[in-house]
GROMACS .gro file of C-alpha atoms in nm:
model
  289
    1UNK     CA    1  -0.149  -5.785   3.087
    2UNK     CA    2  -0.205  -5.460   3.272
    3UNK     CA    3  -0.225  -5.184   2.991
    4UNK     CA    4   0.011  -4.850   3.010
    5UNK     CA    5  -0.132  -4.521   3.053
    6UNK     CA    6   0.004  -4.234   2.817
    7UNK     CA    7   0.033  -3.949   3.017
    8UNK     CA    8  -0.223  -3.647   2.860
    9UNK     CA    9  -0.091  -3.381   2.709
   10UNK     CA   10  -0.217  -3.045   2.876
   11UNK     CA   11  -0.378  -2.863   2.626
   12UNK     CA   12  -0.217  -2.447   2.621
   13UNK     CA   13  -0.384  -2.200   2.749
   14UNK     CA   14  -0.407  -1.960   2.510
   15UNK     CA   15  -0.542  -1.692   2.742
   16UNK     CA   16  -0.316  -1.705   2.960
   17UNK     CA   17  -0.036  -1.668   2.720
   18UNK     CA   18  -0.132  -1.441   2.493
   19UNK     CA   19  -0.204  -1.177   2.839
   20UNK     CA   20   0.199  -1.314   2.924
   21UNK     CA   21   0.285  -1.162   2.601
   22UNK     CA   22   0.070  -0.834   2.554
   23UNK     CA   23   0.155  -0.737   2.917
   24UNK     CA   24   0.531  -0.832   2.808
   25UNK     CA   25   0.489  -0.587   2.469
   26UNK     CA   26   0.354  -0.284   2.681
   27UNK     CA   27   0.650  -0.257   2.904
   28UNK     CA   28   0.902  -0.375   2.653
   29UNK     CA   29   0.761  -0.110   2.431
   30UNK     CA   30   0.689   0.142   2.709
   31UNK     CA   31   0.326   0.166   2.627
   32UNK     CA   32   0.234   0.249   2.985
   33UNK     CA   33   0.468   0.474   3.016
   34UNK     CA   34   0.785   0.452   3.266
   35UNK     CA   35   0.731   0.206   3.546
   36UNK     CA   36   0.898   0.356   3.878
   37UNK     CA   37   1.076   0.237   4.033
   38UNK     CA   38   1.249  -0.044   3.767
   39UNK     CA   39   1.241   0.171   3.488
   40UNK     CA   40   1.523   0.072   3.211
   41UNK     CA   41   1.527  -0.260   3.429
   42UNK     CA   42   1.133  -0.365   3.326
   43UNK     CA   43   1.207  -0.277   2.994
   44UNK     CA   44   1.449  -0.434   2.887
   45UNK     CA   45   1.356  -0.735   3.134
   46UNK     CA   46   1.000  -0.745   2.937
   47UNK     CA   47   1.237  -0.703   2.573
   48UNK     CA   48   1.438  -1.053   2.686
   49UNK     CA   49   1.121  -1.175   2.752
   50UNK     CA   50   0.923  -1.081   2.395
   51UNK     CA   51   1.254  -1.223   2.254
   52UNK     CA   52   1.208  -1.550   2.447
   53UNK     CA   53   0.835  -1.613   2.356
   54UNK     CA   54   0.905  -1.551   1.994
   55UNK     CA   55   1.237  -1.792   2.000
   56UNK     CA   56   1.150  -2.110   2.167
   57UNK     CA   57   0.754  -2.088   2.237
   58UNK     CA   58   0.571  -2.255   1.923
   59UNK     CA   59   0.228  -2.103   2.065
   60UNK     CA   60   0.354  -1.716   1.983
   61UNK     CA   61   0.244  -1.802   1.667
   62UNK     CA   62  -0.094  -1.836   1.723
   63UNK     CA   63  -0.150  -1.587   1.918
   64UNK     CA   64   0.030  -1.344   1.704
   65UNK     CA   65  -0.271  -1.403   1.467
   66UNK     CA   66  -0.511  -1.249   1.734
   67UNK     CA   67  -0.584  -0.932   1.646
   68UNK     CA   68  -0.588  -0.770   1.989
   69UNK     CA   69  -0.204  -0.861   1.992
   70UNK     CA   70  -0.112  -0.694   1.686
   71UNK     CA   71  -0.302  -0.422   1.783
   72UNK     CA   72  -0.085  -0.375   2.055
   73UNK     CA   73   0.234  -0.440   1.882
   74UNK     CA   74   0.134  -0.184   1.629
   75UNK     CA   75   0.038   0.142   1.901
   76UNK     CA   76   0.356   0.068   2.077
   77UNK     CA   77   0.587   0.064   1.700
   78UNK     CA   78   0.386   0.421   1.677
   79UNK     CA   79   0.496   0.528   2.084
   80UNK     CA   80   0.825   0.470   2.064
   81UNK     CA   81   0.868   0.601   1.672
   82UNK     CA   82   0.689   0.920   1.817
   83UNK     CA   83   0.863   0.927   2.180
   84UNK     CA   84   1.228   0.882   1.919
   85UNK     CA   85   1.099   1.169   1.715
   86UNK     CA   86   1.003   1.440   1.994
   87UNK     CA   87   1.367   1.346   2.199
   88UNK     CA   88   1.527   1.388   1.892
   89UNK     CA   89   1.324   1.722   1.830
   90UNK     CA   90   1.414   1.869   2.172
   91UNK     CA   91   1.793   1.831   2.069
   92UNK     CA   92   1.769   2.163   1.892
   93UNK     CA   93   1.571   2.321   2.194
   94UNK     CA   94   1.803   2.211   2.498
   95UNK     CA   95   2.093   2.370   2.630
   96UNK     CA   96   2.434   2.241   2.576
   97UNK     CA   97   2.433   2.164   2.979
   98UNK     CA   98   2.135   1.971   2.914
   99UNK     CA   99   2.250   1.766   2.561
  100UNK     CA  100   2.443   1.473   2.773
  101UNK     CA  101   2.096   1.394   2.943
  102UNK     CA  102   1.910   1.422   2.623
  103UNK     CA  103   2.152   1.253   2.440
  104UNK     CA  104   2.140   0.920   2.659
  105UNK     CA  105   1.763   0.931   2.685
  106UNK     CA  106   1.760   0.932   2.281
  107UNK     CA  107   2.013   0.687   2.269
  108UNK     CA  108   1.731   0.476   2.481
  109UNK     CA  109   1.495   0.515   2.222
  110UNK     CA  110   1.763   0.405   1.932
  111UNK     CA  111   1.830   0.108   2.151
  112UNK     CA  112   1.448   0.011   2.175
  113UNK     CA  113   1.435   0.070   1.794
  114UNK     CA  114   1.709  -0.183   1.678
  115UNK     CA  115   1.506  -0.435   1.905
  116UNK     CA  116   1.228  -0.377   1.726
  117UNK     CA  117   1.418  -0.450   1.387
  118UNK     CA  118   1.491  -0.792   1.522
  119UNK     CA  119   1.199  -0.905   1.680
  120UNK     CA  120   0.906  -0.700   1.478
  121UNK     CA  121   1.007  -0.948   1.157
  122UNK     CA  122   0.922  -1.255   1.364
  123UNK     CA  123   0.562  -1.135   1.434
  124UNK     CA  124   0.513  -1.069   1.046
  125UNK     CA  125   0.445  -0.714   1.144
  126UNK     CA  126   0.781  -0.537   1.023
  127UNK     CA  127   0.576  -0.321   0.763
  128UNK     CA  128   0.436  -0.116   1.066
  129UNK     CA  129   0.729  -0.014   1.181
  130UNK     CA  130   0.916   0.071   0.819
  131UNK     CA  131   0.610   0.231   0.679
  132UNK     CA  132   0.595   0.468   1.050
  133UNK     CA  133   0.994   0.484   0.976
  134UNK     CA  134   0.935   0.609   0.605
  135UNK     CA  135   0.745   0.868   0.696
  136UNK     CA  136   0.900   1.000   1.004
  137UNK     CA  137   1.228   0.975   0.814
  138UNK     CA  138   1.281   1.323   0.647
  139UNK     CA  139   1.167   1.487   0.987
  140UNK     CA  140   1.472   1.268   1.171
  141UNK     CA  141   1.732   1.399   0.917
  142UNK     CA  142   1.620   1.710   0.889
  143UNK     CA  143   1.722   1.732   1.289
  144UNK     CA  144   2.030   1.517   1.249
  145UNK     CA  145   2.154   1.771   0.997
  146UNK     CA  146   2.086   2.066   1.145
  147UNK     CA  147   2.410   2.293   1.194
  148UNK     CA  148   2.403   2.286   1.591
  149UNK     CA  149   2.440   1.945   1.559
  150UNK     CA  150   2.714   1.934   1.321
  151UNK     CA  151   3.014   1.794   1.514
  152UNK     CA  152   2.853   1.589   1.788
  153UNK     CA  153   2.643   1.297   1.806
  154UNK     CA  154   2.842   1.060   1.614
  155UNK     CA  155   2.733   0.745   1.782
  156UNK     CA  156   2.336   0.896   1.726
  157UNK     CA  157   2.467   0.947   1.344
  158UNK     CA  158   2.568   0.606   1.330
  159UNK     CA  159   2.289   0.460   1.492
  160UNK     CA  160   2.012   0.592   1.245
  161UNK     CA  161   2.225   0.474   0.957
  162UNK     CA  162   2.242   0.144   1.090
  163UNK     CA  163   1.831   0.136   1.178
  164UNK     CA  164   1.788   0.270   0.799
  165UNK     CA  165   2.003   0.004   0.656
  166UNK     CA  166   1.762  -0.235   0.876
  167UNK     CA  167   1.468  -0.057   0.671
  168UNK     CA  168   1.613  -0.058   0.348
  169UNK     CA  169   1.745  -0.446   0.397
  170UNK     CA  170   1.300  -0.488   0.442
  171UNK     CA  171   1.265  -0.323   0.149
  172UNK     CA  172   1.469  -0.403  -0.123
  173UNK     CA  173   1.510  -0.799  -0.081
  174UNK     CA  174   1.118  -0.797  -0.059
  175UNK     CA  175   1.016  -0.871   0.313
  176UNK     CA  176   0.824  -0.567   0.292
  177UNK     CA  177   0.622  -0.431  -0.005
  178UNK     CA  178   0.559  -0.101  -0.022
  179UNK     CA  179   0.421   0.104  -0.326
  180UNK     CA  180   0.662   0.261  -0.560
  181UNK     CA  181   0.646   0.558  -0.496
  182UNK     CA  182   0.704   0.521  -0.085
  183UNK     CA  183   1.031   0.315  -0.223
  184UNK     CA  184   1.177   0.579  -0.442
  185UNK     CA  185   1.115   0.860  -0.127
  186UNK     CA  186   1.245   0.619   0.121
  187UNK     CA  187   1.612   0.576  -0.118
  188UNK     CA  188   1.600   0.949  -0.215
  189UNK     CA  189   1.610   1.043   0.180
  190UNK     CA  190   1.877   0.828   0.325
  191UNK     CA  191   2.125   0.762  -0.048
  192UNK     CA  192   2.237   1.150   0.000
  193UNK     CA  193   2.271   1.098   0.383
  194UNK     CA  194   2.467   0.786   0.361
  195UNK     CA  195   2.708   0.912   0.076
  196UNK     CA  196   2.791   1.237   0.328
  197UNK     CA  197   2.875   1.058   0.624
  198UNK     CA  198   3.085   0.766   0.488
  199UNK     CA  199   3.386   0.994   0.346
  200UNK     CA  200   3.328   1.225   0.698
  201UNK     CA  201   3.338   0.938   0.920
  202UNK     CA  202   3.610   0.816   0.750
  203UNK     CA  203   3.845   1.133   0.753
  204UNK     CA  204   3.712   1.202   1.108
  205UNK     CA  205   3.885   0.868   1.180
  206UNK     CA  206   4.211   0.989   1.006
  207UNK     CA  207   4.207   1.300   1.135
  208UNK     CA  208   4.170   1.152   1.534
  209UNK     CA  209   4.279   0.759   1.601
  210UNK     CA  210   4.077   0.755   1.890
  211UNK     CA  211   3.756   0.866   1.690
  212UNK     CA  212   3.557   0.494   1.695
  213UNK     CA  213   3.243   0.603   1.562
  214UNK     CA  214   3.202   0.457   1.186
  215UNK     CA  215   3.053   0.221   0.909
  216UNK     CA  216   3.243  -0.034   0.962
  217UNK     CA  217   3.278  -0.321   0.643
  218UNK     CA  218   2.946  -0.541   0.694
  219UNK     CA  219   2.730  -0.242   0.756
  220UNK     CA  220   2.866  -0.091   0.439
  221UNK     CA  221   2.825  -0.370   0.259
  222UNK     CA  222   2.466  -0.454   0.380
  223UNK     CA  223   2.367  -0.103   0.262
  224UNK     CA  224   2.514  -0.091  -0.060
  225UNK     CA  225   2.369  -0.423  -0.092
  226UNK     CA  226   1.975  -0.314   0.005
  227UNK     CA  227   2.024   0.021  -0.226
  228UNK     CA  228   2.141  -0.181  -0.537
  229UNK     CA  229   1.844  -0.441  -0.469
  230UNK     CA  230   1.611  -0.128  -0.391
  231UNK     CA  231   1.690   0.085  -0.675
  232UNK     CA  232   1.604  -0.254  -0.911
  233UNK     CA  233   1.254  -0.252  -0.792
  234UNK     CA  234   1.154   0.127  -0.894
  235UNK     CA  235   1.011   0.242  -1.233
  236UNK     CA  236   1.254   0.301  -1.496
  237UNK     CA  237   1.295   0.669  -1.477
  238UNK     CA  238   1.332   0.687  -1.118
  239UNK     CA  239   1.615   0.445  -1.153
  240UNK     CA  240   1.766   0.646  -1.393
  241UNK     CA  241   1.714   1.004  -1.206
  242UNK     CA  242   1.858   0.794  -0.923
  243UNK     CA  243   2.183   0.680  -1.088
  244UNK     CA  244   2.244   0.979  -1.271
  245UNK     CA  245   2.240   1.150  -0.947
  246UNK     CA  246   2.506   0.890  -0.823
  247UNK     CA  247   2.723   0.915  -1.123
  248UNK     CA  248   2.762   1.292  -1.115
  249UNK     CA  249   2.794   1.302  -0.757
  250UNK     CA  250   3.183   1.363  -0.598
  251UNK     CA  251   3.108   1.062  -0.362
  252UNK     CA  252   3.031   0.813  -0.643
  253UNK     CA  253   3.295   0.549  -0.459
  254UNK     CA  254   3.028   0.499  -0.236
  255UNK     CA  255   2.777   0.361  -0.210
  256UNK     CA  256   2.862   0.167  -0.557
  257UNK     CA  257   2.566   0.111  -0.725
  258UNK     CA  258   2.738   0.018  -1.046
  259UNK     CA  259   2.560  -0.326  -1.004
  260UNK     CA  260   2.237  -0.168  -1.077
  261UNK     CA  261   2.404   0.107  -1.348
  262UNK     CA  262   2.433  -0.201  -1.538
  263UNK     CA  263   2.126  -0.373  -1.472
  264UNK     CA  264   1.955  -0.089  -1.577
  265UNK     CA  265   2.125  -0.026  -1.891
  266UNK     CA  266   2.094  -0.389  -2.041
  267UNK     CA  267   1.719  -0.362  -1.946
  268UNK     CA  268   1.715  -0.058  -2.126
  269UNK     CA  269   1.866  -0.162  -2.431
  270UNK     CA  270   1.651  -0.493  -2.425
  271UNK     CA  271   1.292  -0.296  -2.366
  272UNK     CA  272   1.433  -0.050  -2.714
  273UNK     CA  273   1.513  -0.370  -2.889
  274UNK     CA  274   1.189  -0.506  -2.805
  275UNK     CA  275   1.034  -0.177  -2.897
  276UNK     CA  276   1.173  -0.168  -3.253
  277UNK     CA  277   1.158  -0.551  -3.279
  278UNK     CA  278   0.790  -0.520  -3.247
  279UNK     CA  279   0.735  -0.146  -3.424
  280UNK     CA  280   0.911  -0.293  -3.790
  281UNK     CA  281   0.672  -0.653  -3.695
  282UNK     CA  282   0.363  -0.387  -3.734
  283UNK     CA  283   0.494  -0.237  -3.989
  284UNK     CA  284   0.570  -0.533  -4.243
  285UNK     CA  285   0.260  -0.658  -4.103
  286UNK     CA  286   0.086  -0.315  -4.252
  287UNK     CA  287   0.292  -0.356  -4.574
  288UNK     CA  288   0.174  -0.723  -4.620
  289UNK     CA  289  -0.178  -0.650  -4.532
   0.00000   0.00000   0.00000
C-alpha cells in the first residue's frame, strides 16, 4: 500500500514580513516624508495595507513583539502628532487666502490620526499615542480656541472631539493606564471644551439647517460614557473638585456625569462610616484596655 505524502507546511518568513510591515508603517505614517509623485495615494495605500496585516495575518503578532517594529510605530505616532501640531500652529500665522489650503492639509493629519486610534490598539501600543496626545493636548486647544478661529473650522472642531473621545474611551475603561495625575489633566482639558461646544453646535444647527457639523447621539454618548468611567478612577478630591465644577457650571445637561455624582457620594459616605466605625472600635478598645 503506497503511503500518502502530507504536503509541508512552509515555514514564514519572518524577515521578510516584518520589512512588508515596517516599510508599510513608514509611508502609512509618513515617516519618510511625502513620496512624489503618489503622495495621499501611498499613504493611504500603505494605511489599507497596515490594516490588512493586522486583520487577517496571524504572524503580525509576532513580529509586533520585535522591538525594531515598535520602534518604528512609536517615531511615526510622534511625526504625525508633531506634523498635526505645527499645521495646526500655522492656522494662526496664515492668511485667510491661505486657510482653505491649510485647512485640508490639517484635515490630512486628523484623518491619519483617527487611523491610528483604530489600528494603534491592535499592536498593544495605544499608550504611545494617548500619552503624546495628553501632552500635546492643551497646546491643540489652546489654538482651536483662539478668537481668529472662532467661527470657522467646525468640521476641525468636531474632529478633535471625536479623536479625544477615542483617548478618553483608552483611558477610562482601562486599556490604557496612566498615572493619576496625567488622568485628572487629561479630563480637566477636554470636560470644559466638550461642555462649550455641545450647546454651540447645537444652536449653530438651529440657527442654520444646513449647518451639519455636530455631536451627533453615539459620540455623545461614548463621551459621557468615558468621562463618567474616567472621573471614577481619580483620587477622591479630584473627583469632587471635578463634579463640583460640573454642578455649578450653566452647561450641567451635558455631559451628565450624575452617574459618577452618585458613585462618589455613596463612596463617600461608606469611607466616613468606615472611619467612625473603626475610630469608636479604638476607642472602646482603649476604654476596655
Amino acid at each position: 500500500m503506497a503511503s500518502s505524502k502530507i504536503p509541508s507546511i512552509k515555514p514564514v518568513d519572518f524577515s521578510a514580513t516584518k520589512d512588508i510591515f515596517v516599510s508599510a508603517v513608514r509611508f502609512a505614517m509618513s515617516i519618510e516624508g511625502p513620496c512624489l509623485p503618489f503622495g495621499d495615494e501611498l499613504r493611504i495605500s500603505a494605511q489599507e495595507q497596515v490594516d490588512y496585516m493586522l486583520g487577517e495575518d496571524g504572524d503580525t503578532t509576532i513580529i509586533m513583539a520585535d522591538d525594531e517594529v515598535q520602534s518604528v510605530v512609536r517615531i511615526g505616532v510622534c511625526n504625525i502628532i508633531h506634523s498635526f501640531e505645527m499645521d495646526l500652529s500655522s492656522l494662526l500665522l496664515d492668511t485667510t487666502s491661505e486657510l482653505e489650503g491649510v485647512y485640508n492639509r490639517i484635515m490630512k493629519r486628523v484623518s491619519d490620526l483617527e487611523w491610528m486610534c483604530n489600528a494603534l490598539p491592535k499592536m498593544d501600543l495605544m499608550k504611545n499615542f494617548v500619552s503624546n496626545w495628553a501632552t500635546s493636548s492643551s497646546k491643540i486647544l489652546g489654538i482651536i480656541e483662539d478668537k481668529k478661529l472662532d467661527h470657522v473650522m467646525w468640521g476641525l472642531k468636531v474632529k478633535l472631539i471625536e479623536v479625544a473621545c477615542k483617548v478618553l474611551e483608552a483611558v477610562g475603561y482601562g486599556s490604557v493606564i496612566l498615572p493619576a495625575q496625567c488622568r485628572v489633566q487629561l479630563l480637566k482639558t477636554w470636560f470644559p471644551y466638550v461642555r462649550k461646544m455641545k450647546p454651540l453646535l447645537d444652536s449653530k444647527a438651529i440657527e442654520d439647517t444646513g449647518f451639519c457639523y455636530k455631536m451627533d447621539e453615539d459620540l455623545c454618548q461614548a463621551i459621557e460614557g468615558a468621562m463618567v468611567s474616567l472621573i471614577l478612577t481619580l483620587p477622591s478630591n479630584d473627583q469632587a473638585d471635578i463634579l463640583a465644577d460640573w454642578i455649578k457650571s450653566q452647561e450641567v445637561g451635558y455631559p451628565d456625569l450624575s452617574e459618577a455624582f452618585e458613585v462618589w457620594c455613596y463612596r463617600t459616605k461608606s469611607a466616613k462610616r468606615r472611619l467612625v466605625e473603626g475610630l469608636d472600635g479604638h476607642s472602646d478598645a482603649s476604654i476596655s484596655s
